[in-house]
Amino acid sequence: MFRLFSKMPRYFTILIPFLIFNLLCCTQRAKKQPVSKSNGENIRLNYAKGFTICDFGNYRKIMVSDPWQQSSKVSFEYFLVDRDQKIPSELDGQQIIRTPVSSMICLSTSHIGFLSAINELPSLKGLSGAGFVSDPDVQKSVSEKKVLDVGYDQGINYEKILGLKPDLIMAYGVSGDVTGFINKLQDLGLNVVLNGEYLEATPLAKAEWIKFVAAFYNKDNEAAAYFSRVEANYNQIKSQVADVGIRPVVMTGLPFKDAWWMAGGKSNLAALISDAGGRFLWNDNNSREAFVVSLEEVVVRSAKADFWINCGTVNNLNELIAEINSALPHGIEVSSIQLLSYSSKDLAQSLRGFIYELRLPIDTDAARLTAIKENMDKFMVAPSFNIQRMSKGKTITKDIRPFIESMSLDAVSKKVDLTIRHAQSGSARPVDIITNILGYNTGELGQVRVIKMETVLN
């Protein structure tokens, strides 16, 4: 996680640009016989909406729904039959996957974490984009050629995939074009399943896809136990920061090919930021899917950001600064970035306060400057200073004196240097100072320019 000056721990997984082949067409498969929907028992899912698992006793049916962006009423069915069981006659023509699988290729590095959670990393034989892997055990296996990088996008290596003879390939799609890629792999005699975890609306729904992955290993109980621990821990941390007084603003991502893909305001990433005590910079967006933002809009909004996460594939801060500045308009640049400590559990606890510069109107006369100085001096020596403000639709009384660390007036340049302290109980806002101390009414607020100079960390 990084902090912006003036103007990621890495909790989030980077999704690799997926395999899209313009020359592959989406072929029509033979019509399959319907499978009875009766007598099956659905595996309980508390959050995930993108898949279901139904147990029929001698086999299980997994259905994945709408597994790529903007898909509607699209579904895929996979039928899991234990290796020592005879394939039921009613499954003729269906995609059969023998379980437990013993070898896997993951075409998204986010899926590797599920394997690790159920102790199935040894089954990983191939992946897409080794440079995106953060798991040290997988990195070691890649360096020792025990796990092979099969490429991605148009650089996918079909011969390498065939040579690995995987029991299963776990893929994901950004658009419907992925079906052409899947059909080609299936024509080669390979089992492919789509994992749509990244499209879930909440982090817990995304995490619950561990039950989807575990089903192919016959590890339903292990997955359920692991998810229960994650759920309890997540909700405990979420409750601890639910009522924080101020929420740091968080921006995400980096430009990619002259476009800045931003997570939707209703995405699981936006929900994760909110649950961690922050506020997503694009929380006014109503999509759960990624969308393109102009660089100009990023520049304007980023001035409000306190933290920055998911900074792409850069290896150090210097690379990050260079990557950003290469995409920014001429005359605008980021000069420095600070790495945030991994020790804090939530964003709010990492924040100490803000340093602002309040630029007064250029025509402010000497008499008003004197009055402002007197008000500021009285405030700084006062033991308390109560103001009225709106909070959650109600008028409350707030003592803002404990939150003001320093405040000074430069009468020559007509600016006020202000340092505001943040605490779990809340904080003060520049507008509180402008209206209650400097003496500007609501109609004059636009005349005072507020510039956030620095976000101060603990």
mmCIF file of C-alpha atoms in Angstrom, residues 6-377:
data_model
loop_
_atom_site.group_PDB
_atom_site.id
_atom_site.type_symbol
_atom_site.label_atom_id
_atom_site.label_comp_id
_atom_site.label_asym_id
_atom_site.label_seq_id
_atom_site.Cartn_x
_atom_site.Cartn_y
_atom_site.Cartn_z
ATOM 1 C CA SER A 6 -0.132 16.177 -2.172
ATOM 2 C CA LYS A 7 -1.242 15.908 -4.938
ATOM 3 C CA MET A 8 -0.481 -2.305 -1.164
ATOM 4 C CA PRO A 9 -0.028 -4.820 2.468
ATOM 5 C CA ARG A 10 -1.156 -6.290 -0.860
ATOM 6 C CA TYR A 11 -4.642 -7.461 0.115
ATOM 7 C CA PHE A 12 -5.869 -7.682 -3.397
ATOM 8 C CA THR A 13 -5.030 -10.039 -6.214
ATOM 9 C CA ILE A 14 -4.030 -8.756 -9.634
ATOM 10 C CA LEU A 15 -6.081 -10.371 -12.414
ATOM 11 C CA ILE A 16 -4.031 -11.187 -15.513
ATOM 12 C CA PRO A 17 -5.286 -9.851 -18.866
ATOM 13 C CA PHE A 18 -7.083 -12.934 -20.147
ATOM 14 C CA LEU A 19 -6.738 -15.133 -23.202
ATOM 15 C CA ILE A 20 -8.608 -13.594 -26.108
ATOM 16 C CA PHE A 21 -8.056 -15.076 -29.547
ATOM 17 C CA ASN A 22 -9.566 -13.113 -32.414
ATOM 18 C CA LEU A 23 -9.185 -16.011 -34.836
ATOM 19 C CA LEU A 24 -10.989 -18.544 -32.637
ATOM 20 C CA CYS A 25 -14.696 -18.747 -33.233
ATOM 21 C CA CYS A 26 -17.316 -19.767 -30.767
ATOM 22 C CA THR A 27 -18.522 -23.142 -32.097
ATOM 23 C CA GLN A 28 -21.889 -24.647 -31.292
ATOM 24 C CA ARG A 29 -21.586 -27.806 -29.202
ATOM 25 C CA ALA A 30 -23.830 -30.829 -29.598
ATOM 26 C CA LYS A 31 -27.067 -30.533 -27.685
ATOM 27 C CA LYS A 32 -26.786 -32.303 -24.321
ATOM 28 C CA GLN A 33 -29.407 -34.400 -22.641
ATOM 29 C CA PRO A 34 -31.078 -32.719 -19.663
ATOM 30 C CA VAL A 35 -30.105 -33.985 -16.230
ATOM 31 C CA SER A 36 -32.766 -34.510 -13.601
ATOM 32 C CA LYS A 37 -32.975 -31.659 -11.113
ATOM 33 C CA SER A 38 -34.673 -33.818 -8.485
ATOM 34 C CA ASN A 39 -33.143 -35.737 -5.581
ATOM 35 C CA GLY A 40 -30.093 -33.491 -5.386
ATOM 36 C CA GLU A 41 -28.903 -31.699 -2.267
ATOM 37 C CA ASN A 42 -27.463 -28.206 -2.695
ATOM 38 C CA ILE A 43 -24.235 -27.425 -0.886
ATOM 39 C CA ARG A 44 -24.813 -24.404 1.341
ATOM 40 C CA LEU A 45 -23.344 -21.117 0.121
ATOM 41 C CA ASN A 46 -23.729 -18.006 2.284
ATOM 42 C CA TYR A 47 -22.324 -15.310 0.003
ATOM 43 C CA ALA A 48 -21.238 -16.483 -3.469
ATOM 44 C CA LYS A 49 -23.779 -16.007 -6.279
ATOM 45 C CA GLY A 50 -21.789 -17.200 -9.279
ATOM 46 C CA PHE A 51 -21.908 -20.948 -8.763
ATOM 47 C CA THR A 52 -23.918 -23.769 -7.188
ATOM 48 C CA ILE A 53 -23.000 -27.312 -6.179
ATOM 49 C CA CYS A 54 -25.654 -29.999 -6.084
ATOM 50 C CA ASP A 55 -24.878 -33.468 -4.685
ATOM 51 C CA PHE A 56 -26.783 -36.364 -6.274
ATOM 52 C CA GLY A 57 -24.998 -39.052 -4.259
ATOM 53 C CA ASN A 58 -23.116 -40.814 -7.054
ATOM 54 C CA TYR A 59 -22.073 -37.556 -8.707
ATOM 55 C CA ARG A 60 -22.120 -33.792 -8.144
ATOM 56 C CA LYS A 61 -23.187 -31.053 -10.519
ATOM 57 C CA ILE A 62 -21.511 -27.656 -10.470
ATOM 58 C CA MET A 63 -23.160 -24.818 -12.355
ATOM 59 C CA VAL A 64 -21.284 -21.559 -12.996
ATOM 60 C CA SER A 65 -23.430 -18.562 -13.964
ATOM 61 C CA ASP A 66 -22.471 -15.429 -15.908
ATOM 62 C CA PRO A 67 -18.703 -15.962 -15.567
ATOM 63 C CA TRP A 68 -17.529 -12.918 -17.506
ATOM 64 C CA GLN A 69 -18.265 -9.215 -17.508
ATOM 65 C CA GLN A 70 -21.649 -8.121 -18.866
ATOM 66 C CA SER A 71 -22.741 -11.723 -19.403
ATOM 67 C CA SER A 72 -26.424 -12.466 -18.854
ATOM 68 C CA LYS A 73 -28.178 -15.825 -18.495
ATOM 69 C CA VAL A 74 -24.991 -17.687 -19.421
ATOM 70 C CA SER A 75 -24.225 -20.903 -17.559
ATOM 71 C CA PHE A 76 -21.813 -23.838 -17.665
ATOM 72 C CA GLU A 77 -22.349 -27.241 -16.049
ATOM 73 C CA TYR A 78 -19.658 -29.621 -14.828
ATOM 74 C CA PHE A 79 -20.336 -33.117 -13.503
ATOM 75 C CA LEU A 80 -17.939 -34.521 -10.909
ATOM 76 C CA VAL A 81 -17.700 -38.300 -10.551
ATOM 77 C CA ASP A 82 -15.297 -40.066 -8.189
ATOM 78 C CA ARG A 83 -12.596 -42.041 -9.956
ATOM 79 C CA ASP A 84 -13.703 -45.317 -8.427
ATOM 80 C CA GLN A 85 -17.337 -44.819 -9.451
ATOM 81 C CA LYS A 86 -19.036 -45.799 -12.690
ATOM 82 C CA ILE A 87 -20.278 -42.843 -14.719
ATOM 83 C CA PRO A 88 -24.103 -42.774 -14.469
ATOM 84 C CA SER A 89 -25.897 -43.290 -17.759
ATOM 85 C CA GLU A 90 -27.884 -40.052 -17.348
ATOM 86 C CA LEU A 91 -24.641 -38.104 -17.726
ATOM 87 C CA ASP A 92 -24.061 -39.223 -21.309
ATOM 88 C CA GLY A 93 -22.930 -36.224 -23.368
ATOM 89 C CA GLN A 94 -22.103 -34.101 -20.317
ATOM 90 C CA GLN A 95 -18.676 -32.763 -19.321
ATOM 91 C CA ILE A 96 -17.406 -35.327 -16.821
ATOM 92 C CA ILE A 97 -14.515 -34.531 -14.465
ATOM 93 C CA ARG A 98 -13.077 -37.394 -12.476
ATOM 94 C CA THR A 99 -12.280 -36.473 -8.891
ATOM 95 C CA PRO A 100 -10.144 -35.923 -7.011
ATOM 96 C CA VAL A 101 -7.980 -34.268 -9.645
ATOM 97 C CA SER A 102 -4.254 -34.715 -9.185
ATOM 98 C CA SER A 103 -2.890 -32.102 -11.586
ATOM 99 C CA MET A 104 -4.077 -28.568 -12.317
ATOM 100 C CA ILE A 105 -3.214 -25.604 -14.538
ATOM 101 C CA CYS A 106 -4.378 -22.211 -13.224
ATOM 102 C CA LEU A 107 -4.798 -19.453 -15.794
ATOM 103 C CA SER A 108 -5.248 -16.785 -13.110
ATOM 104 C CA THR A 109 -2.801 -16.357 -10.259
ATOM 105 C CA SER A 110 -5.724 -15.508 -7.961
ATOM 106 C CA HIS A 111 -6.789 -19.162 -8.138
ATOM 107 C CA ILE A 112 -3.455 -20.335 -6.726
ATOM 108 C CA GLY A 113 -4.405 -18.981 -3.306
ATOM 109 C CA PHE A 114 -7.342 -21.395 -3.176
ATOM 110 C CA LEU A 115 -5.014 -24.331 -3.812
ATOM 111 C CA SER A 116 -2.725 -23.159 -1.041
ATOM 112 C CA ALA A 117 -5.623 -22.892 1.412
ATOM 113 C CA ILE A 118 -6.598 -26.551 0.916
ATOM 114 C CA ASN A 119 -2.966 -27.774 0.804
ATOM 115 C CA GLU A 120 -3.073 -28.696 -2.881
ATOM 116 C CA LEU A 121 -0.178 -26.639 -4.239
ATOM 117 C CA PRO A 122 1.676 -29.853 -5.168
ATOM 118 C CA SER A 123 -1.047 -30.488 -7.764
ATOM 119 C CA LEU A 124 -0.237 -27.226 -9.570
ATOM 120 C CA LYS A 125 1.658 -28.096 -12.764
ATOM 121 C CA GLY A 126 1.189 -24.966 -14.833
ATOM 122 C CA LEU A 127 0.140 -21.344 -14.573
ATOM 123 C CA SER A 128 -0.331 -18.240 -16.661
ATOM 124 C CA GLY A 129 1.980 -15.324 -15.877
ATOM 125 C CA ALA A 130 4.677 -16.473 -13.430
ATOM 126 C CA GLY A 131 5.725 -12.856 -12.946
ATOM 127 C CA PHE A 132 2.445 -12.176 -11.150
ATOM 128 C CA VAL A 133 2.939 -14.897 -8.538
ATOM 129 C CA SER A 134 3.626 -13.841 -4.936
ATOM 130 C CA ASP A 135 3.487 -17.237 -3.186
ATOM 131 C CA PRO A 136 7.115 -18.172 -2.307
ATOM 132 C CA ASP A 137 6.477 -21.911 -2.646
ATOM 133 C CA VAL A 138 5.083 -21.461 -6.146
ATOM 134 C CA GLN A 139 7.915 -19.100 -7.082
ATOM 135 C CA LYS A 140 10.378 -21.795 -5.986
ATOM 136 C CA SER A 141 8.554 -24.448 -8.017
ATOM 137 C CA VAL A 142 8.611 -22.187 -11.079
ATOM 138 C CA SER A 143 12.359 -21.571 -10.710
ATOM 139 C CA GLU A 144 12.927 -25.336 -10.403
ATOM 140 C CA LYS A 145 10.756 -26.009 -13.497
ATOM 141 C CA LYS A 146 8.331 -28.075 -11.421
ATOM 142 C CA VAL A 147 5.595 -25.604 -12.393
ATOM 143 C CA LEU A 148 5.636 -24.275 -15.953
ATOM 144 C CA ASP A 149 4.428 -20.938 -17.262
ATOM 145 C CA VAL A 150 2.110 -21.742 -20.178
ATOM 146 C CA GLY A 151 1.864 -18.098 -21.291
ATOM 147 C CA TYR A 152 -1.204 -15.918 -21.692
ATOM 148 C CA ASP A 153 -3.101 -13.867 -24.227
ATOM 149 C CA GLN A 154 -1.949 -14.690 -27.746
ATOM 150 C CA GLY A 155 1.260 -16.130 -26.315
ATOM 151 C CA ILE A 156 -0.462 -19.210 -24.863
ATOM 152 C CA ASN A 157 1.587 -22.371 -25.462
ATOM 153 C CA TYR A 158 -0.777 -25.206 -26.371
ATOM 154 C CA GLU A 159 2.014 -27.736 -26.803
ATOM 155 C CA LYS A 160 3.243 -27.066 -23.277
ATOM 156 C CA ILE A 161 -0.284 -27.453 -21.918
ATOM 157 C CA LEU A 162 -0.743 -30.776 -23.729
ATOM 158 C CA GLY A 163 2.640 -31.968 -22.488
ATOM 159 C CA LEU A 164 1.588 -31.373 -18.861
ATOM 160 C CA LYS A 165 -1.482 -33.618 -19.307
ATOM 161 C CA PRO A 166 -3.479 -31.806 -16.594
ATOM 162 C CA ASP A 167 -6.581 -33.341 -15.069
ATOM 163 C CA LEU A 168 -8.099 -29.870 -15.052
ATOM 164 C CA ILE A 169 -7.504 -26.365 -16.382
ATOM 165 C CA MET A 170 -9.065 -23.539 -14.344
ATOM 166 C CA ALA A 171 -9.693 -20.482 -16.502
ATOM 167 C CA TYR A 172 -11.603 -17.216 -16.314
ATOM 168 C CA GLY A 173 -13.090 -14.872 -18.869
ATOM 169 C CA VAL A 174 -13.292 -11.142 -19.365
ATOM 170 C CA SER A 175 -15.670 -11.462 -22.331
ATOM 171 C CA GLY A 176 -17.582 -14.126 -24.239
ATOM 172 C CA ASP A 177 -14.575 -14.616 -26.524
ATOM 173 C CA VAL A 178 -13.211 -16.994 -23.892
ATOM 174 C CA THR A 179 -15.619 -19.691 -25.104
ATOM 175 C CA GLY A 180 -13.610 -20.043 -28.316
ATOM 176 C CA PHE A 181 -10.474 -20.667 -26.285
ATOM 177 C CA ILE A 182 -12.264 -23.200 -24.076
ATOM 178 C CA ASN A 183 -13.649 -25.055 -27.093
ATOM 179 C CA LYS A 184 -10.168 -25.393 -28.567
ATOM 180 C CA LEU A 185 -8.778 -26.871 -25.340
ATOM 181 C CA GLN A 186 -11.721 -29.263 -25.103
ATOM 182 C CA ASP A 187 -11.138 -30.334 -28.710
ATOM 183 C CA LEU A 188 -7.637 -31.314 -27.555
ATOM 184 C CA GLY A 189 -9.209 -33.606 -24.963
ATOM 185 C CA LEU A 190 -8.681 -31.345 -21.949
ATOM 186 C CA ASN A 191 -11.090 -30.515 -19.124
ATOM 187 C CA VAL A 192 -11.596 -26.778 -18.642
ATOM 188 C CA VAL A 193 -13.743 -25.011 -16.035
ATOM 189 C CA LEU A 194 -14.515 -21.313 -15.675
ATOM 190 C CA ASN A 195 -13.960 -19.612 -12.320
ATOM 191 C CA GLY A 196 -15.839 -16.317 -11.950
ATOM 192 C CA GLU A 197 -14.776 -15.387 -8.410
ATOM 193 C CA TYR A 198 -13.544 -11.944 -9.443
ATOM 194 C CA LEU A 199 -17.079 -10.874 -10.376
ATOM 195 C CA GLU A 200 -18.568 -11.394 -6.916
ATOM 196 C CA ALA A 201 -19.884 -8.297 -5.140
ATOM 197 C CA THR A 202 -18.179 -8.811 -1.761
ATOM 198 C CA PRO A 203 -14.837 -10.152 -0.516
ATOM 199 C CA LEU A 204 -16.498 -12.964 1.426
ATOM 200 C CA ALA A 205 -18.449 -14.022 -1.662
ATOM 201 C CA LYS A 206 -15.197 -14.067 -3.598
ATOM 202 C CA ALA A 207 -13.479 -16.065 -0.857
ATOM 203 C CA GLU A 208 -16.316 -18.600 -0.787
ATOM 204 C CA TRP A 209 -15.207 -19.813 -4.215
ATOM 205 C CA ILE A 210 -12.757 -21.951 -2.248
ATOM 206 C CA LYS A 211 -15.700 -24.379 -2.049
ATOM 207 C CA PHE A 212 -15.841 -24.427 -5.860
ATOM 208 C CA VAL A 213 -12.129 -25.204 -6.163
ATOM 209 C CA ALA A 214 -12.153 -27.744 -3.327
ATOM 210 C CA ALA A 215 -14.983 -29.717 -4.953
ATOM 211 C CA PHE A 216 -12.578 -30.932 -7.649
ATOM 212 C CA TYR A 217 -10.326 -32.350 -4.911
ATOM 213 C CA ASN A 218 -13.158 -33.880 -2.823
ATOM 214 C CA LYS A 219 -12.174 -31.510 -0.014
ATOM 215 C CA ASP A 220 -15.550 -29.954 0.766
ATOM 216 C CA ASN A 221 -15.144 -30.252 4.534
ATOM 217 C CA GLU A 222 -11.668 -28.713 4.503
ATOM 218 C CA ALA A 223 -12.905 -25.804 2.388
ATOM 219 C CA ALA A 224 -15.917 -25.202 4.622
ATOM 220 C CA ALA A 225 -13.748 -25.163 7.748
ATOM 221 C CA TYR A 226 -11.211 -22.811 6.176
ATOM 222 C CA PHE A 227 -13.907 -20.441 4.941
ATOM 223 C CA SER A 228 -15.558 -20.355 8.369
ATOM 224 C CA ARG A 229 -12.297 -19.154 9.899
ATOM 225 C CA VAL A 230 -11.864 -16.515 7.210
ATOM 226 C CA GLU A 231 -15.460 -15.362 7.634
ATOM 227 C CA ALA A 232 -15.147 -15.002 11.418
ATOM 228 C CA ASN A 233 -11.845 -13.151 11.229
ATOM 229 C CA TYR A 234 -13.055 -10.851 8.458
ATOM 230 C CA ASN A 235 -16.273 -9.907 10.224
ATOM 231 C CA GLN A 236 -14.419 -9.268 13.475
ATOM 232 C CA ILE A 237 -12.053 -6.799 11.807
ATOM 233 C CA LYS A 238 -14.943 -5.238 9.874
ATOM 234 C CA SER A 239 -16.866 -4.609 13.104
ATOM 235 C CA GLN A 240 -13.851 -2.988 14.749
ATOM 236 C CA VAL A 241 -13.737 -0.198 12.153
ATOM 237 C CA ALA A 242 -17.454 0.064 11.357
ATOM 238 C CA ASP A 243 -17.856 3.321 13.273
ATOM 239 C CA VAL A 244 -14.545 5.076 12.598
ATOM 240 C CA GLY A 245 -14.921 8.838 12.626
ATOM 241 C CA ILE A 246 -13.095 9.484 9.385
ATOM 242 C CA ARG A 247 -12.497 7.162 6.454
ATOM 243 C CA PRO A 248 -9.284 7.578 4.421
ATOM 244 C CA VAL A 249 -9.886 7.844 0.688
ATOM 245 C CA VAL A 250 -8.317 5.054 -1.390
ATOM 246 C CA MET A 251 -7.461 4.966 -5.087
ATOM 247 C CA THR A 252 -6.378 1.883 -7.020
ATOM 248 C CA GLY A 253 -4.568 0.667 -10.109
ATOM 249 C CA LEU A 254 -2.234 1.958 -12.794
ATOM 250 C CA PRO A 255 -2.768 2.950 -16.427
ATOM 251 C CA PHE A 256 -2.654 0.089 -18.939
ATOM 252 C CA LYS A 257 -2.096 0.891 -22.625
ATOM 253 C CA ASP A 258 -3.183 4.538 -22.209
ATOM 254 C CA ALA A 259 -6.320 3.557 -20.289
ATOM 255 C CA TRP A 260 -6.924 3.403 -16.557
ATOM 256 C CA TRP A 261 -9.165 0.450 -15.698
ATOM 257 C CA MET A 262 -10.882 1.158 -12.409
ATOM 258 C CA ALA A 263 -12.766 -1.302 -10.225
ATOM 259 C CA GLY A 264 -16.501 -0.650 -10.128
ATOM 260 C CA GLY A 265 -17.973 1.230 -7.195
ATOM 261 C CA LYS A 266 -20.039 -1.867 -6.308
ATOM 262 C CA SER A 267 -17.168 -4.345 -6.801
ATOM 263 C CA ASN A 268 -15.701 -6.620 -4.156
ATOM 264 C CA LEU A 269 -12.620 -4.386 -4.091
ATOM 265 C CA ALA A 270 -14.723 -1.325 -3.238
ATOM 266 C CA ALA A 271 -16.490 -3.355 -0.550
ATOM 267 C CA LEU A 272 -13.148 -4.534 0.853
ATOM 268 C CA ILE A 273 -11.891 -0.955 1.138
ATOM 269 C CA SER A 274 -15.076 0.079 2.923
ATOM 270 C CA ASP A 275 -14.947 -2.885 5.285
ATOM 271 C CA ALA A 276 -11.312 -2.058 6.109
ATOM 272 C CA GLY A 277 -12.251 1.448 7.243
ATOM 273 C CA GLY A 278 -11.626 3.351 4.007
ATOM 274 C CA ARG A 279 -13.639 4.957 1.222
ATOM 275 C CA PHE A 280 -13.092 4.011 -2.426
ATOM 276 C CA LEU A 281 -12.328 7.028 -4.591
ATOM 277 C CA TRP A 282 -14.922 5.892 -7.179
ATOM 278 C CA ASN A 283 -17.578 4.749 -4.723
ATOM 279 C CA ASP A 284 -20.147 6.839 -6.623
ATOM 280 C CA ASN A 285 -19.913 4.401 -9.540
ATOM 281 C CA ASN A 286 -22.781 1.879 -9.604
ATOM 282 C CA SER A 287 -21.062 -0.963 -11.470
ATOM 283 C CA ARG A 288 -19.533 -4.120 -9.991
ATOM 284 C CA GLU A 289 -17.412 -4.500 -13.128
ATOM 285 C CA ALA A 290 -14.259 -2.636 -14.142
ATOM 286 C CA PHE A 291 -14.599 0.478 -16.282
ATOM 287 C CA VAL A 292 -12.236 2.846 -18.097
ATOM 288 C CA VAL A 293 -11.415 6.207 -16.527
ATOM 289 C CA SER A 294 -9.652 9.023 -18.371
ATOM 290 C CA LEU A 295 -6.217 10.024 -17.105
ATOM 291 C CA GLU A 296 -7.488 13.558 -16.647
ATOM 292 C CA GLU A 297 -10.211 12.366 -14.281
ATOM 293 C CA VAL A 298 -7.703 10.287 -12.336
ATOM 294 C CA VAL A 299 -5.468 13.341 -11.925
ATOM 295 C CA VAL A 300 -8.354 15.439 -10.613
ATOM 296 C CA ARG A 301 -9.711 12.820 -8.223
ATOM 297 C CA SER A 302 -6.347 11.587 -6.983
ATOM 298 C CA ALA A 303 -5.844 14.888 -5.171
ATOM 299 C CA LYS A 304 -8.459 13.633 -2.682
ATOM 300 C CA ALA A 305 -6.778 10.247 -2.124
ATOM 301 C CA ASP A 306 -4.929 9.320 1.063
ATOM 302 C CA PHE A 307 -3.863 5.796 0.123
ATOM 303 C CA TRP A 308 -3.107 3.952 -3.068
ATOM 304 C CA ILE A 309 -3.313 0.187 -3.520
ATOM 305 C CA ASN A 310 -3.023 -2.385 -6.346
ATOM 306 C CA CYS A 311 -0.199 -0.552 -8.057
ATOM 307 C CA GLY A 312 0.252 -3.009 -10.896
ATOM 308 C CA THR A 313 3.362 -5.032 -11.647
ATOM 309 C CA VAL A 314 6.075 -2.540 -10.743
ATOM 310 C CA ASN A 315 8.924 -3.865 -8.604
ATOM 311 C CA ASN A 316 9.867 -0.775 -6.591
ATOM 312 C CA LEU A 317 8.804 2.793 -5.830
ATOM 313 C CA ASN A 318 11.019 4.335 -8.507
ATOM 314 C CA GLU A 319 9.400 2.152 -11.176
ATOM 315 C CA LEU A 320 5.989 3.095 -9.813
ATOM 316 C CA ILE A 321 6.706 6.820 -10.011
ATOM 317 C CA ALA A 322 8.063 6.443 -13.553
ATOM 318 C CA GLU A 323 5.013 4.411 -14.627
ATOM 319 C CA ILE A 324 2.605 7.032 -13.302
ATOM 320 C CA ASN A 325 4.439 10.041 -14.671
ATOM 321 C CA SER A 326 4.699 8.483 -18.145
ATOM 322 C CA ALA A 327 0.901 8.543 -18.336
ATOM 323 C CA LEU A 328 0.227 11.923 -16.726
ATOM 324 C CA PRO A 329 -0.288 15.101 -18.788
ATOM 325 C CA HIS A 330 2.719 17.331 -19.343
ATOM 326 C CA GLY A 331 3.440 19.583 -16.356
ATOM 327 C CA ILE A 332 1.957 17.208 -13.744
ATOM 328 C CA GLU A 333 4.090 14.664 -11.953
ATOM 329 C CA VAL A 334 4.314 12.639 -8.752
ATOM 330 C CA SER A 335 7.516 13.478 -6.883
ATOM 331 C CA SER A 336 7.517 10.921 -4.059
ATOM 332 C CA ILE A 337 5.611 7.940 -2.657
ATOM 333 C CA GLN A 338 5.900 6.291 0.729
ATOM 334 C CA LEU A 339 5.380 2.589 1.388
ATOM 335 C CA LEU A 340 2.821 1.876 4.095
ATOM 336 C CA SER A 341 3.751 -0.465 6.919
ATOM 337 C CA TYR A 342 2.218 -3.942 6.888
ATOM 338 C CA SER A 343 1.714 -3.879 10.656
ATOM 339 C CA SER A 344 -1.667 -2.138 10.779
ATOM 340 C CA LYS A 345 -4.864 -4.167 10.474
ATOM 341 C CA ASP A 346 -6.942 -1.414 8.933
ATOM 342 C CA LEU A 347 -6.534 1.853 7.054
ATOM 343 C CA ALA A 348 -7.914 4.025 9.819
ATOM 344 C CA GLN A 349 -5.334 2.796 12.321
ATOM 345 C CA SER A 350 -2.525 3.654 9.885
ATOM 346 C CA LEU A 351 -3.557 7.286 9.651
ATOM 347 C CA ARG A 352 -2.184 9.917 12.008
ATOM 348 C CA GLY A 353 -3.568 13.027 10.332
ATOM 349 C CA PHE A 354 -3.385 15.532 7.478
ATOM 350 C CA ILE A 355 -1.473 18.710 6.719
ATOM 351 C CA TYR A 356 -3.442 21.327 4.807
ATOM 352 C CA GLU A 357 -2.800 24.717 3.314
ATOM 353 C CA LEU A 358 -5.804 27.055 3.365
ATOM 354 C CA ARG A 359 -5.324 29.821 0.820
ATOM 355 C CA LEU A 360 -7.395 32.889 1.661
ATOM 356 C CA PRO A 361 -8.857 35.219 -0.987
ATOM 357 C CA ILE A 362 -6.206 37.493 -2.463
ATOM 358 C CA ASP A 363 -8.314 40.577 -1.612
ATOM 359 C CA THR A 364 -8.492 39.742 2.125
ATOM 360 C CA ASP A 365 -7.737 43.065 3.854
ATOM 361 C CA ALA A 366 -5.589 43.735 6.918
ATOM 362 C CA ALA A 367 -8.557 44.104 9.289
ATOM 363 C CA ARG A 368 -9.907 40.669 8.422
ATOM 364 C CA LEU A 369 -6.447 39.105 8.662
ATOM 365 C CA THR A 370 -6.120 40.564 12.157
ATOM 366 C CA ALA A 371 -9.519 39.148 13.168
ATOM 367 C CA ILE A 372 -8.557 35.736 11.781
ATOM 368 C CA LYS A 373 -5.280 35.777 13.707
ATOM 369 C CA GLU A 374 -7.054 36.662 16.970
ATOM 370 C CA ASN A 375 -9.620 33.867 16.488
ATOM 371 C CA MET A 376 -6.873 31.358 15.768
ATOM 372 C CA ASP A 377 -4.874 32.381 18.869
#
